Amino acid sequence: MDIKKTLSNISNGQPTPGGGAVGWLVWGQGTGLLRMVSNLTLKSKKWLEGHAISDSIITQTTGFEDIAIRGYNEDCKAYDTVVEAYRMDKEEQGRINAIQSASLLAAEIPLDLVSKVHDVSLLHADLRTKYNKNAHSDFMSSKHLLATSAIIGAYNVKANLPEISDLDRHAIASKLYDMMNEIENMLSITLDWSGP
């Protein structure tokens, strides 16, 4: 993924890639920095107490780059599917079902992002007192990138909830609420995601 081209695509005034897709890249950056801190912790005997969790972080987050890029692309496709559903003739019999199905997918992808943030935040919390302190700014940057990606994911889930069935809406909202509260606790940070 070419960084300059990606930034240009984000800024070109098209609906995609938008905030949801960007959230996946932010998660990737937060995860990447946590891995960096873990690798730096593993390189020093001074931080021996953090070696086991650092090794676990490296193992459990292997392949994060592909996950972030896949999420980025899936988010763009999901939004395009919602747009296509809304463009259907208003008299067409399957339009409402198409909108609900597309909106459900468009809510599930950022919910998966929040789930990924949740998983990495748990690892982040486990390393909190055991990492190489020479990488403190990187550790804190990771924390705030993870928090930001959770907020982005939450807003994108909420944007798609009105068009899905009550049963799915309540299940997704409940799962989102639980994960966001746990992320706040794990990262020791307040997440502003209530919004409209």
PDB file of C-alpha atoms in Angstrom:
ATOM      1  CA  MET A   1       0.000   0.000   0.000  1.00  0.00           C
ATOM      2  CA  ASP A   2       1.540   3.282  -1.146  1.00  0.00           C
ATOM      3  CA  ILE A   3       1.159   5.829   1.684  1.00  0.00           C
ATOM      4  CA  LYS A   4       1.081   8.908  -0.563  1.00  0.00           C
ATOM      5  CA  LYS A   5      -1.508   7.344  -2.870  1.00  0.00           C
ATOM      6  CA  THR A   6      -3.611   6.235   0.106  1.00  0.00           C
ATOM      7  CA  LEU A   7      -3.604   9.740   1.598  1.00  0.00           C
ATOM      8  CA  SER A   8      -4.518  11.166  -1.794  1.00  0.00           C
ATOM      9  CA  ASN A   9      -7.391   8.665  -2.150  1.00  0.00           C
ATOM     10  CA  ILE A  10      -8.694   9.598   1.292  1.00  0.00           C
ATOM     11  CA  SER A  11      -8.603  13.314   0.530  1.00  0.00           C
ATOM     12  CA  ASN A  12      -9.996  13.275  -3.022  1.00  0.00           C
ATOM     13  CA  GLY A  13     -13.587  14.052  -2.075  1.00  0.00           C
ATOM     14  CA  GLN A  14     -15.044  10.613  -2.794  1.00  0.00           C
ATOM     15  CA  PRO A  15     -17.112   8.814  -0.143  1.00  0.00           C
ATOM     16  CA  THR A  16     -14.591   5.972   0.038  1.00  0.00           C
ATOM     17  CA  PRO A  17     -12.156   5.502   1.526  1.00  0.00           C
ATOM     18  CA  GLY A  18     -13.707   7.284   4.474  1.00  0.00           C
ATOM     19  CA  GLY A  19     -13.483   7.270   8.238  1.00  0.00           C
ATOM     20  CA  GLY A  20     -14.236   3.577   8.665  1.00  0.00           C
ATOM     21  CA  ALA A  21     -11.465   2.532   6.304  1.00  0.00           C
ATOM     22  CA  VAL A  22      -9.063   4.968   7.940  1.00  0.00           C
ATOM     23  CA  GLY A  23      -9.918   3.425  11.320  1.00  0.00           C
ATOM     24  CA  TRP A  24      -8.383   0.152  10.156  1.00  0.00           C
ATOM     25  CA  LEU A  25      -5.146   1.923   9.223  1.00  0.00           C
ATOM     26  CA  VAL A  26      -5.075   3.698  12.586  1.00  0.00           C
ATOM     27  CA  TRP A  27      -5.542   0.315  14.309  1.00  0.00           C
ATOM     28  CA  GLY A  28      -2.656  -1.031  12.224  1.00  0.00           C
ATOM     29  CA  GLN A  29      -0.442   1.848  13.311  1.00  0.00           C
ATOM     30  CA  GLY A  30      -1.333   1.383  16.980  1.00  0.00           C
ATOM     31  CA  THR A  31      -0.685  -2.343  16.726  1.00  0.00           C
ATOM     32  CA  GLY A  32       2.565  -1.764  14.845  1.00  0.00           C
ATOM     33  CA  LEU A  33       3.844   0.577  17.541  1.00  0.00           C
ATOM     34  CA  LEU A  34       2.919  -1.902  20.271  1.00  0.00           C
ATOM     35  CA  ARG A  35       4.921  -4.546  18.403  1.00  0.00           C
ATOM     36  CA  MET A  36       7.827  -2.117  18.103  1.00  0.00           C
ATOM     37  CA  VAL A  37       7.811  -1.512  21.866  1.00  0.00           C
ATOM     38  CA  SER A  38       7.594  -5.272  22.429  1.00  0.00           C
ATOM     39  CA  ASN A  39      10.586  -5.901  20.171  1.00  0.00           C
ATOM     40  CA  LEU A  40      12.591  -3.200  21.959  1.00  0.00           C
ATOM     41  CA  THR A  41      11.633  -4.737  25.307  1.00  0.00           C
ATOM     42  CA  LEU A  42      12.810  -8.164  24.139  1.00  0.00           C
ATOM     43  CA  LYS A  43      16.202  -6.765  23.113  1.00  0.00           C
ATOM     44  CA  SER A  44      17.176  -5.776  26.648  1.00  0.00           C
ATOM     45  CA  LYS A  45      17.757  -7.936  29.714  1.00  0.00           C
ATOM     46  CA  LYS A  46      16.916  -4.865  31.784  1.00  0.00           C
ATOM     47  CA  TRP A  47      13.246  -5.380  30.851  1.00  0.00           C
ATOM     48  CA  LEU A  48      13.222  -9.145  31.445  1.00  0.00           C
ATOM     49  CA  GLU A  49       9.907  -8.895  33.301  1.00  0.00           C
ATOM     50  CA  GLY A  50       8.266  -7.811  30.043  1.00  0.00           C
ATOM     51  CA  HIS A  51       9.773 -10.489  27.823  1.00  0.00           C
ATOM     52  CA  ALA A  52       6.989 -13.062  28.139  1.00  0.00           C
ATOM     53  CA  ILE A  53       4.164 -10.631  27.351  1.00  0.00           C
ATOM     54  CA  SER A  54       6.246  -8.974  24.609  1.00  0.00           C
ATOM     55  CA  ASP A  55       6.812 -12.346  22.995  1.00  0.00           C
ATOM     56  CA  SER A  56       3.091 -13.072  23.289  1.00  0.00           C
ATOM     57  CA  ILE A  57       2.237  -9.721  21.675  1.00  0.00           C
ATOM     58  CA  ILE A  58       4.512 -10.433  18.720  1.00  0.00           C
ATOM     59  CA  THR A  59       2.990 -13.891  18.276  1.00  0.00           C
ATOM     60  CA  GLN A  60      -0.644 -12.831  18.684  1.00  0.00           C
ATOM     61  CA  THR A  61      -0.398  -9.850  16.345  1.00  0.00           C
ATOM     62  CA  THR A  62       1.473 -11.548  13.526  1.00  0.00           C
ATOM     63  CA  GLY A  63      -0.165 -10.652  10.218  1.00  0.00           C
ATOM     64  CA  PHE A  64      -1.717  -7.439  11.559  1.00  0.00           C
ATOM     65  CA  GLU A  65      -0.685  -5.576   8.407  1.00  0.00           C
ATOM     66  CA  ASP A  66      -2.815  -7.809   6.189  1.00  0.00           C
ATOM     67  CA  ILE A  67      -5.738  -7.587   8.616  1.00  0.00           C
ATOM     68  CA  ALA A  68      -5.584  -3.774   8.571  1.00  0.00           C
ATOM     69  CA  ILE A  69      -5.444  -3.591   4.778  1.00  0.00           C
ATOM     70  CA  ARG A  70      -8.222  -6.167   4.388  1.00  0.00           C
ATOM     71  CA  GLY A  71     -10.410  -4.222   6.839  1.00  0.00           C
ATOM     72  CA  TYR A  72      -9.677  -1.005   4.947  1.00  0.00           C
ATOM     73  CA  ASN A  73     -10.772  -2.583   1.662  1.00  0.00           C
ATOM     74  CA  GLU A  74     -13.804  -4.354   3.154  1.00  0.00           C
ATOM     75  CA  ASP A  75     -15.023  -1.122   4.718  1.00  0.00           C
ATOM     76  CA  CYS A  76     -14.885   0.623   1.337  1.00  0.00           C
ATOM     77  CA  LYS A  77     -16.783  -2.239  -0.333  1.00  0.00           C
ATOM     78  CA  ALA A  78     -19.416  -2.299   2.409  1.00  0.00           C
ATOM     79  CA  TYR A  79     -20.103   1.414   2.045  1.00  0.00           C
ATOM     80  CA  ASP A  80     -20.357   1.048  -1.736  1.00  0.00           C
ATOM     81  CA  THR A  81     -22.898  -1.760  -1.207  1.00  0.00           C
ATOM     82  CA  VAL A  82     -25.018   0.531   0.992  1.00  0.00           C
ATOM     83  CA  VAL A  83     -24.925   3.235  -1.684  1.00  0.00           C
ATOM     84  CA  GLU A  84     -25.965   0.711  -4.356  1.00  0.00           C
ATOM     85  CA  ALA A  85     -28.884  -0.454  -2.217  1.00  0.00           C
ATOM     86  CA  TYR A  86     -30.128   3.114  -1.748  1.00  0.00           C
ATOM     87  CA  ARG A  87     -29.866   3.729  -5.503  1.00  0.00           C
ATOM     88  CA  MET A  88     -32.333   0.942  -6.229  1.00  0.00           C
ATOM     89  CA  ASP A  89     -35.708   2.098  -7.508  1.00  0.00           C
ATOM     90  CA  LYS A  90     -37.865   3.013  -4.510  1.00  0.00           C
ATOM     91  CA  GLU A  91     -40.653   0.876  -5.921  1.00  0.00           C
ATOM     92  CA  GLU A  92     -38.436  -2.195  -6.239  1.00  0.00           C
ATOM     93  CA  GLN A  93     -39.648  -4.936  -3.923  1.00  0.00           C
ATOM     94  CA  GLY A  94     -36.246  -5.989  -2.562  1.00  0.00           C
ATOM     95  CA  ARG A  95     -34.939  -2.469  -1.867  1.00  0.00           C
ATOM     96  CA  ILE A  96     -35.689  -2.438   1.879  1.00  0.00           C
ATOM     97  CA  ASN A  97     -34.095  -5.870   2.364  1.00  0.00           C
ATOM     98  CA  ALA A  98     -31.079  -4.802   0.307  1.00  0.00           C
ATOM     99  CA  ILE A  99     -30.643  -1.679   2.456  1.00  0.00           C
ATOM    100  CA  GLN A 100     -30.950  -3.710   5.665  1.00  0.00           C
ATOM    101  CA  SER A 101     -28.475  -6.351   4.486  1.00  0.00           C
ATOM    102  CA  ALA A 102     -25.978  -3.777   3.245  1.00  0.00           C
ATOM    103  CA  SER A 103     -26.309  -1.733   6.445  1.00  0.00           C
ATOM    104  CA  LEU A 104     -25.800  -4.839   8.575  1.00  0.00           C
ATOM    105  CA  LEU A 105     -22.558  -5.603   6.745  1.00  0.00           C
ATOM    106  CA  ALA A 106     -21.525  -1.945   6.999  1.00  0.00           C
ATOM    107  CA  ALA A 107     -22.066  -2.140  10.790  1.00  0.00           C
ATOM    108  CA  GLU A 108     -20.326  -5.501  11.230  1.00  0.00           C
ATOM    109  CA  ILE A 109     -17.052  -4.428   9.629  1.00  0.00           C
ATOM    110  CA  PRO A 110     -16.393  -1.516  12.022  1.00  0.00           C
ATOM    111  CA  LEU A 111     -17.662  -3.708  14.874  1.00  0.00           C
ATOM    112  CA  ASP A 112     -14.910  -6.135  13.885  1.00  0.00           C
ATOM    113  CA  LEU A 113     -12.487  -3.203  14.030  1.00  0.00           C
ATOM    114  CA  VAL A 114     -13.584  -2.459  17.605  1.00  0.00           C
ATOM    115  CA  SER A 115     -13.135  -6.163  18.390  1.00  0.00           C
ATOM    116  CA  LYS A 116      -9.579  -6.055  17.028  1.00  0.00           C
ATOM    117  CA  VAL A 117      -8.895  -2.934  19.115  1.00  0.00           C
ATOM    118  CA  HIS A 118     -10.279  -4.789  22.135  1.00  0.00           C
ATOM    119  CA  ASP A 119      -7.911  -7.715  21.573  1.00  0.00           C
ATOM    120  CA  VAL A 120      -4.828  -5.532  21.157  1.00  0.00           C
ATOM    121  CA  SER A 121      -5.828  -3.281  24.075  1.00  0.00           C
ATOM    122  CA  LEU A 122      -5.788  -6.327  26.336  1.00  0.00           C
ATOM    123  CA  LEU A 123      -2.213  -7.024  25.245  1.00  0.00           C
ATOM    124  CA  HIS A 124      -1.333  -3.353  25.664  1.00  0.00           C
ATOM    125  CA  ALA A 125      -2.648  -3.393  29.239  1.00  0.00           C
ATOM    126  CA  ASP A 126      -0.622  -6.505  30.053  1.00  0.00           C
ATOM    127  CA  LEU A 127       2.584  -4.737  28.993  1.00  0.00           C
ATOM    128  CA  ARG A 128       1.763  -1.447  30.768  1.00  0.00           C
ATOM    129  CA  THR A 129       4.319  -1.687  33.591  1.00  0.00           C
ATOM    130  CA  LYS A 130       6.798  -4.056  31.950  1.00  0.00           C
ATOM    131  CA  TYR A 131       7.902  -2.413  28.693  1.00  0.00           C
ATOM    132  CA  ASN A 132      11.203  -0.788  27.760  1.00  0.00           C
ATOM    133  CA  LYS A 133      10.754   2.751  29.139  1.00  0.00           C
ATOM    134  CA  ASN A 134      13.054   4.152  26.443  1.00  0.00           C
ATOM    135  CA  ALA A 135      10.060   3.606  24.149  1.00  0.00           C
ATOM    136  CA  HIS A 136       7.539   5.370  26.404  1.00  0.00           C
ATOM    137  CA  SER A 137       6.401   7.838  23.738  1.00  0.00           C
ATOM    138  CA  ASP A 138       5.831   4.956  21.320  1.00  0.00           C
ATOM    139  CA  PHE A 139       3.887   2.996  23.935  1.00  0.00           C
ATOM    140  CA  MET A 140       1.675   6.015  24.638  1.00  0.00           C
ATOM    141  CA  SER A 141       1.251   6.709  20.920  1.00  0.00           C
ATOM    142  CA  SER A 142       0.086   3.123  20.503  1.00  0.00           C
ATOM    143  CA  LYS A 143      -2.440   3.608  23.291  1.00  0.00           C
ATOM    144  CA  HIS A 144      -3.920   6.729  21.719  1.00  0.00           C
ATOM    145  CA  LEU A 145      -3.982   5.271  18.210  1.00  0.00           C
ATOM    146  CA  LEU A 146      -5.840   2.227  19.533  1.00  0.00           C
ATOM    147  CA  ALA A 147      -8.286   4.481  21.379  1.00  0.00           C
ATOM    148  CA  THR A 148      -8.837   6.576  18.255  1.00  0.00           C
ATOM    149  CA  SER A 149      -9.471   3.527  16.095  1.00  0.00           C
ATOM    150  CA  ALA A 150     -12.029   2.286  18.645  1.00  0.00           C
ATOM    151  CA  ILE A 151     -13.847   5.628  18.496  1.00  0.00           C
ATOM    152  CA  ILE A 152     -13.794   5.606  14.693  1.00  0.00           C
ATOM    153  CA  GLY A 153     -15.176   2.072  14.676  1.00  0.00           C
ATOM    154  CA  ALA A 154     -17.909   2.945  17.176  1.00  0.00           C
ATOM    155  CA  TYR A 155     -19.099   5.942  15.177  1.00  0.00           C
ATOM    156  CA  ASN A 156     -19.194   3.870  12.005  1.00  0.00           C
ATOM    157  CA  VAL A 157     -21.163   1.095  13.694  1.00  0.00           C
ATOM    158  CA  LYS A 158     -23.651   3.622  15.034  1.00  0.00           C
ATOM    159  CA  ALA A 159     -24.043   5.276  11.622  1.00  0.00           C
ATOM    160  CA  ASN A 160     -25.398   2.020  10.197  1.00  0.00           C
ATOM    161  CA  LEU A 161     -27.633   0.898  13.067  1.00  0.00           C
ATOM    162  CA  PRO A 162     -30.823   2.794  12.091  1.00  0.00           C
ATOM    163  CA  GLU A 163     -31.342   0.754   8.917  1.00  0.00           C
ATOM    164  CA  ILE A 164     -31.005  -2.754  10.354  1.00  0.00           C
ATOM    165  CA  SER A 165     -33.552  -4.936  12.113  1.00  0.00           C
ATOM    166  CA  ASP A 166     -34.326  -4.298  15.777  1.00  0.00           C
ATOM    167  CA  LEU A 167     -32.913  -7.667  16.815  1.00  0.00           C
ATOM    168  CA  ASP A 168     -29.597  -7.106  15.009  1.00  0.00           C
ATOM    169  CA  ARG A 169     -29.448  -3.475  16.107  1.00  0.00           C
ATOM    170  CA  HIS A 170     -29.814  -4.337  19.793  1.00  0.00           C
ATOM    171  CA  ALA A 171     -27.312  -7.202  19.622  1.00  0.00           C
ATOM    172  CA  ILE A 172     -24.706  -5.073  17.852  1.00  0.00           C
ATOM    173  CA  ALA A 173     -25.262  -2.045  20.100  1.00  0.00           C
ATOM    174  CA  SER A 174     -24.911  -4.204  23.211  1.00  0.00           C
ATOM    175  CA  LYS A 175     -21.704  -5.818  21.976  1.00  0.00           C
ATOM    176  CA  LEU A 176     -20.306  -2.423  20.980  1.00  0.00           C
ATOM    177  CA  TYR A 177     -21.137  -0.895  24.367  1.00  0.00           C
ATOM    178  CA  ASP A 178     -19.492  -3.763  26.258  1.00  0.00           C
ATOM    179  CA  MET A 179     -16.321  -3.697  24.170  1.00  0.00           C
ATOM    180  CA  MET A 180     -15.955   0.084  24.336  1.00  0.00           C
ATOM    181  CA  ASN A 181     -16.279   0.043  28.126  1.00  0.00           C
ATOM    182  CA  GLU A 182     -13.673  -2.698  28.389  1.00  0.00           C
ATOM    183  CA  ILE A 183     -11.325  -0.830  26.031  1.00  0.00           C
ATOM    184  CA  GLU A 184     -11.665   2.281  28.205  1.00  0.00           C
ATOM    185  CA  ASN A 185     -10.694   0.242  31.259  1.00  0.00           C
ATOM    186  CA  MET A 186      -7.812  -1.559  29.572  1.00  0.00           C
ATOM    187  CA  LEU A 187      -6.313   1.620  28.131  1.00  0.00           C
ATOM    188  CA  SER A 188      -7.190   3.735  31.198  1.00  0.00           C
ATOM    189  CA  ILE A 189      -8.691   6.382  28.945  1.00  0.00           C
ATOM    190  CA  THR A 190     -12.102   7.964  28.415  1.00  0.00           C
ATOM    191  CA  LEU A 191     -13.451   7.399  24.913  1.00  0.00           C
ATOM    192  CA  ASP A 192     -15.816  10.066  23.579  1.00  0.00           C
ATOM    193  CA  TRP A 193     -18.055   8.052  21.301  1.00  0.00           C
ATOM    194  CA  SER A 194     -21.599   8.893  22.386  1.00  0.00           C
ATOM    195  CA  GLY A 195     -22.273  11.482  19.666  1.00  0.00           C
ATOM    196  CA  PRO A 196     -25.478  11.917  17.700  1.00  0.00           C
TER     197      PRO A 196
END
